[in-house]
């Protein structure tokens, strides 16, 4: 097997494993959501800037910071501001499963804003995931976690909109807007909380949270250069079942019946769409060859 390809698969897999632990970091500490955002953002910003300096990419990406890049920065910041409190107000499983609908939310936005008509495969999978999210929301209304689910959906919407920017303007830089989005939230965090009151132990946990998630972004970017985009999305889908499993093993968080039912529907739709998408791309390459 091609070593270049194998390395790409490993990098994207490690990235998915790290992202699956987001709920563990957030729910595993007593710090409030804005304190988590502050310390995580501070570490993520520092790590990403170090990466850009080491790869000599900082100057290049800064020169490419045009309006689409700044818009992506704001969208990612808004998504992060919802992402962290979502874990505090809802279950890890619900947040992970709602986030799994991002490919279909992106497809819907692309249809409305760019006129990109989605394939029948995407439409069918979107209907299935919408039904799954409806089941999740129904369970959350009864369990009191609806606010967290709504924040998770807002995060998904904001990140999907940022994906759209990269589709419309593919030359838009990725690492620097990510770092700036984390930096943008720091003054807001200081307005709403006093992050210094967080215990030293939790502070180090949150710094590690920011560092490993910045590393996950780098791993994903490096892996995506080595394997097809469809396979990146398929491997990334590992995050969906892994997040609830980690929450159960580490936090003893047992998903309710509605989460399990809706989760199976969402994950099956995502997996079906990605596998069929890979087959479609393979047939197209064979035809072109």
Coordinates of C-alpha atoms in Angstrom, one line a residue:
X1 CA 0.0 0.0 0.0
X2 CA 1.2 3.5 -0.8
X3 CA 3.0 4.9 2.3
X4 CA 1.8 8.4 1.4
X5 CA -1.8 7.2 1.5
X6 CA -1.3 5.2 4.6
X7 CA 0.1 8.2 6.5
X8 CA -2.9 10.2 5.4
X9 CA -5.4 7.7 6.7
X10 CA -3.5 7.5 10.0
X11 CA -3.4 11.3 10.4
X12 CA -7.1 11.8 9.7
X13 CA -8.0 8.8 12.0
X14 CA -6.0 10.4 14.9
X15 CA -7.7 13.7 14.2
X16 CA -11.2 12.0 14.5
X17 CA -10.1 10.3 17.8
X18 CA -9.1 13.7 19.3
X19 CA -12.3 15.5 18.2
X20 CA -14.3 12.7 19.7
X21 CA -12.9 13.6 23.1
X22 CA -14.2 17.2 23.0
X23 CA -17.2 16.4 25.3
X24 CA -14.9 14.7 27.8
X25 CA -12.7 17.8 28.2
X26 CA -15.7 20.1 28.5
X27 CA -17.9 18.1 30.8
X28 CA -15.0 16.7 32.8
X29 CA -14.2 20.0 34.4
X30 CA -16.2 22.2 36.8
X31 CA -15.2 25.4 35.0
X32 CA -18.0 27.4 33.3
X33 CA -18.3 27.5 29.5
X34 CA -16.7 30.9 29.0
X35 CA -13.6 29.8 31.1
X36 CA -13.3 26.7 29.0
X37 CA -13.6 28.9 25.9
X38 CA -10.9 31.3 27.2
X39 CA -8.2 28.7 28.2
X40 CA -8.9 26.4 25.2
X41 CA -8.8 29.4 22.9
X42 CA -5.6 30.8 24.4
X43 CA -3.8 27.4 23.9
X44 CA -5.2 26.8 20.5
X45 CA -4.2 30.2 19.3
X46 CA -0.6 29.8 20.6
X47 CA -0.2 26.3 19.1
X48 CA -1.6 27.3 15.7
X49 CA 0.7 30.3 15.5
X50 CA 3.7 28.1 16.4
X51 CA 2.7 25.7 13.6
X52 CA 2.4 28.6 11.1
X53 CA 5.8 30.0 12.1
X54 CA 7.5 26.6 11.9
X55 CA 6.0 25.9 8.4
X56 CA 6.7 29.5 7.3
X57 CA 3.0 29.9 6.6
X58 CA 2.1 32.9 8.7
X59 CA 3.1 35.6 6.3
X60 CA 1.6 33.7 3.3
X61 CA -1.8 33.2 5.1
X62 CA -1.8 36.8 6.4
X63 CA -1.5 38.1 2.8
X64 CA -4.5 35.9 1.9
X65 CA -6.7 37.3 4.6
X66 CA -9.3 38.8 2.4
X67 CA -13.1 39.4 3.2
X68 CA -14.0 35.7 2.8
X69 CA -11.3 34.7 5.3
X70 CA -12.5 37.3 7.8
X71 CA -16.0 36.1 7.4
X72 CA -14.9 32.5 8.0
X73 CA -13.1 33.7 11.1
X74 CA -16.3 35.3 12.5
X75 CA -18.4 32.3 11.6
X76 CA -16.0 29.9 13.3
X77 CA -15.9 32.1 16.4
X78 CA -19.7 32.1 16.6
X79 CA -19.7 28.3 16.2
X80 CA -17.1 27.8 19.0
X81 CA -19.1 30.1 21.3
X82 CA -22.0 27.7 20.9
X83 CA -20.0 24.5 20.8
X84 CA -18.6 24.6 24.3
X85 CA -21.8 25.5 26.2
X86 CA -23.7 22.9 24.1
X87 CA -21.8 20.2 25.9
X88 CA -22.6 21.8 29.3
X89 CA -26.3 21.9 28.6
X90 CA -26.8 18.7 26.6
X91 CA -25.4 15.2 26.4
X92 CA -22.1 14.4 24.6
X93 CA -24.0 12.0 22.4
X94 CA -26.6 14.6 21.3
X95 CA -24.0 17.2 20.4
X96 CA -21.9 14.7 18.5
X97 CA -24.9 13.4 16.6
X98 CA -26.2 16.9 15.7
X99 CA -22.7 17.8 14.5
X100 CA -22.7 14.7 12.3
X101 CA -25.4 16.4 10.2
X102 CA -23.0 19.1 9.0
X103 CA -22.4 17.6 5.5
X104 CA -26.2 17.8 4.8
X105 CA -26.6 21.3 6.4
X106 CA -23.7 22.4 4.1
X107 CA -25.4 20.8 1.1
X108 CA -28.6 22.7 1.9
X109 CA -26.8 26.0 2.3
X110 CA -24.9 25.4 -1.0
X111 CA -28.2 24.8 -2.7
X112 CA -29.7 28.0 -1.4
X113 CA -26.7 30.3 -1.7
X114 CA -24.6 28.8 -4.5
X115 CA -27.3 27.1 -6.6
X116 CA -25.5 23.7 -6.2
X117 CA -28.3 21.2 -6.6
X118 CA -27.7 18.3 -4.2
X119 CA -27.7 14.7 -5.5
X120 CA -30.6 12.3 -4.7
X121 CA -28.3 10.5 -2.3
X122 CA -27.7 13.6 -0.3
X123 CA -31.4 14.5 -0.2
X124 CA -32.4 11.1 1.1
X125 CA -29.6 11.1 3.7
X126 CA -30.6 14.7 4.7
X127 CA -34.2 13.6 5.3
X128 CA -33.1 10.7 7.4
X129 CA -30.7 12.9 9.5
X130 CA -33.5 15.5 9.9
X131 CA -35.7 12.7 11.3
X132 CA -32.9 11.6 13.6
X133 CA -32.4 15.1 14.9
X134 CA -36.2 15.4 15.5
X135 CA -36.1 12.3 17.6
X136 CA -33.1 13.7 19.6
X137 CA -34.9 17.0 20.1
X138 CA -38.1 15.2 21.3
X139 CA -36.1 13.4 23.9
X140 CA -34.3 16.6 24.9
X141 CA -37.6 18.4 25.5
X142 CA -38.5 15.7 28.0
X143 CA -35.0 15.6 29.5
X144 CA -34.4 19.3 29.7
X145 CA -31.4 19.5 27.3
X146 CA -33.1 21.3 24.4
X147 CA -31.1 24.5 24.9
X148 CA -27.9 22.5 24.4
X149 CA -29.2 20.8 21.3
X150 CA -30.1 24.2 19.8
X151 CA -26.6 25.5 20.6
X152 CA -25.2 22.4 18.9
X153 CA -27.3 23.1 15.8
X154 CA -26.2 26.7 15.7
X155 CA -22.6 25.5 15.9
X156 CA -23.3 23.1 13.0
X157 CA -24.9 25.9 11.0
X158 CA -22.0 28.3 11.5
X159 CA -19.4 25.8 10.7
X160 CA -21.3 24.6 7.6
X161 CA -21.5 28.2 6.5
X162 CA -17.7 28.5 6.9
X163 CA -17.3 25.3 4.8
X164 CA -19.3 27.0 2.1
X165 CA -16.8 29.9 2.1
X166 CA -13.9 27.4 1.4
X167 CA -16.0 25.8 -1.4
X168 CA -16.7 29.2 -3.0
X169 CA -13.2 30.7 -2.4
X170 CA -10.9 27.6 -2.2
X171 CA -7.8 29.9 -1.9
X172 CA -9.0 31.1 1.5
X173 CA -6.4 30.2 4.2
X174 CA -7.5 27.8 6.9
X175 CA -5.1 27.8 9.8
X176 CA -4.9 31.5 10.5
X177 CA -8.7 32.1 10.5
X178 CA -8.9 29.2 12.9
X179 CA -6.4 30.8 15.3
X180 CA -8.0 34.3 14.9
X181 CA -11.4 32.9 15.6
X182 CA -10.2 31.6 19.0
X183 CA -8.4 34.9 19.7
X184 CA -11.6 36.8 18.8
X185 CA -13.5 35.1 21.7
X186 CA -10.9 35.9 24.4
X187 CA -12.1 39.4 25.2
X188 CA -15.7 38.2 25.3
X189 CA -14.7 35.4 27.7
X190 CA -13.1 38.1 30.0
X191 CA -16.4 40.1 29.9
X192 CA -18.5 37.1 31.0
X193 CA -16.2 35.3 33.5
X194 CA -13.0 35.5 35.4
X195 CA -10.9 32.6 34.0
X196 CA -8.2 33.2 36.6
X197 CA -10.5 31.7 39.2
X198 CA -10.3 28.3 37.5
X199 CA -8.2 25.9 39.6
X200 CA -4.6 25.3 38.4
X201 CA -5.3 21.6 37.7
X202 CA -8.3 22.4 35.5
X203 CA -6.4 25.2 33.8
X204 CA -3.8 22.8 32.6
X205 CA -6.5 20.4 31.4
X206 CA -8.1 23.2 29.4
X207 CA -4.7 24.3 28.0
X208 CA -4.2 20.7 26.9
X209 CA -7.7 20.7 25.4
X210 CA -6.8 23.7 23.2
X211 CA -3.4 22.3 22.2
X212 CA -4.6 18.9 21.2
X213 CA -7.5 20.3 19.3
X214 CA -5.3 22.7 17.4
X215 CA -3.1 19.6 16.7
X216 CA -6.2 17.7 15.5
X217 CA -6.9 20.5 13.0
X218 CA -3.3 20.3 11.7
X219 CA -3.5 16.5 11.5
X220 CA -6.7 16.8 9.5
X221 CA -5.2 19.4 7.1
X222 CA -2.0 17.3 6.6
X223 CA -4.0 14.1 6.1
X224 CA -6.5 15.7 3.7
X225 CA -3.5 16.4 1.4
X226 CA -2.7 12.7 1.1
X227 CA -6.1 11.0 0.6
X228 CA -9.3 11.7 -1.4
X229 CA -11.8 14.2 0.2
X230 CA -14.6 11.6 0.3
X231 CA -12.4 9.3 2.4
X232 CA -11.5 12.2 4.7
X233 CA -15.2 12.7 5.4
X234 CA -15.8 8.9 5.9
X235 CA -13.0 8.6 8.4
X236 CA -14.1 11.8 10.1
X237 CA -17.5 10.1 10.7
X238 CA -15.8 7.9 13.2
X239 CA -16.1 10.8 15.6
X240 CA -19.9 10.3 15.8
X241 CA -20.0 6.9 17.5
X242 CA -16.7 7.4 19.4
X243 CA -17.9 10.5 21.3
X244 CA -20.8 8.7 23.1
X245 CA -18.7 5.7 23.8
X246 CA -16.0 7.8 25.4
X247 CA -18.6 9.7 27.4
X248 CA -20.0 6.4 28.6
X249 CA -16.6 4.9 29.5
X250 CA -15.1 8.0 31.2
X251 CA -18.1 10.1 32.4
X252 CA -20.6 7.2 32.9
X253 CA -23.0 9.1 30.7
X254 CA -25.7 6.7 29.4
X255 CA -27.6 8.0 26.3
X256 CA -31.4 7.8 26.7
X257 CA -33.5 5.8 24.3
X258 CA -34.3 8.8 22.1
X259 CA -30.6 9.5 21.6
X260 CA -29.9 5.9 20.7
X261 CA -32.8 5.8 18.2
X262 CA -32.0 9.1 16.6
X263 CA -28.3 8.4 16.7
X264 CA -28.6 5.1 14.8
X265 CA -30.6 6.9 12.1
X266 CA -28.2 9.8 11.8
X267 CA -25.0 7.6 11.8
X268 CA -26.5 5.2 9.3
X269 CA -27.5 8.0 7.0
X270 CA -24.0 9.6 7.2
X271 CA -22.3 6.3 6.6
X272 CA -24.6 5.4 3.7
X273 CA -24.1 8.8 2.1
X274 CA -20.3 8.7 2.4
X275 CA -19.8 5.1 1.2
X276 CA -22.1 5.7 -1.8
X277 CA -20.3 9.0 -2.5
X278 CA -17.0 7.1 -2.6
X279 CA -18.4 4.6 -5.0
X280 CA -19.7 7.3 -7.2
X281 CA -16.4 9.1 -7.3
X282 CA -14.6 5.8 -8.0
X283 CA -16.9 5.1 -11.0
X284 CA -16.3 8.6 -12.3
X285 CA -12.5 8.2 -12.1
X286 CA -12.8 4.8 -13.9
X287 CA -14.9 6.4 -16.7
X288 CA -12.5 9.3 -17.1
X289 CA -9.6 6.9 -17.1

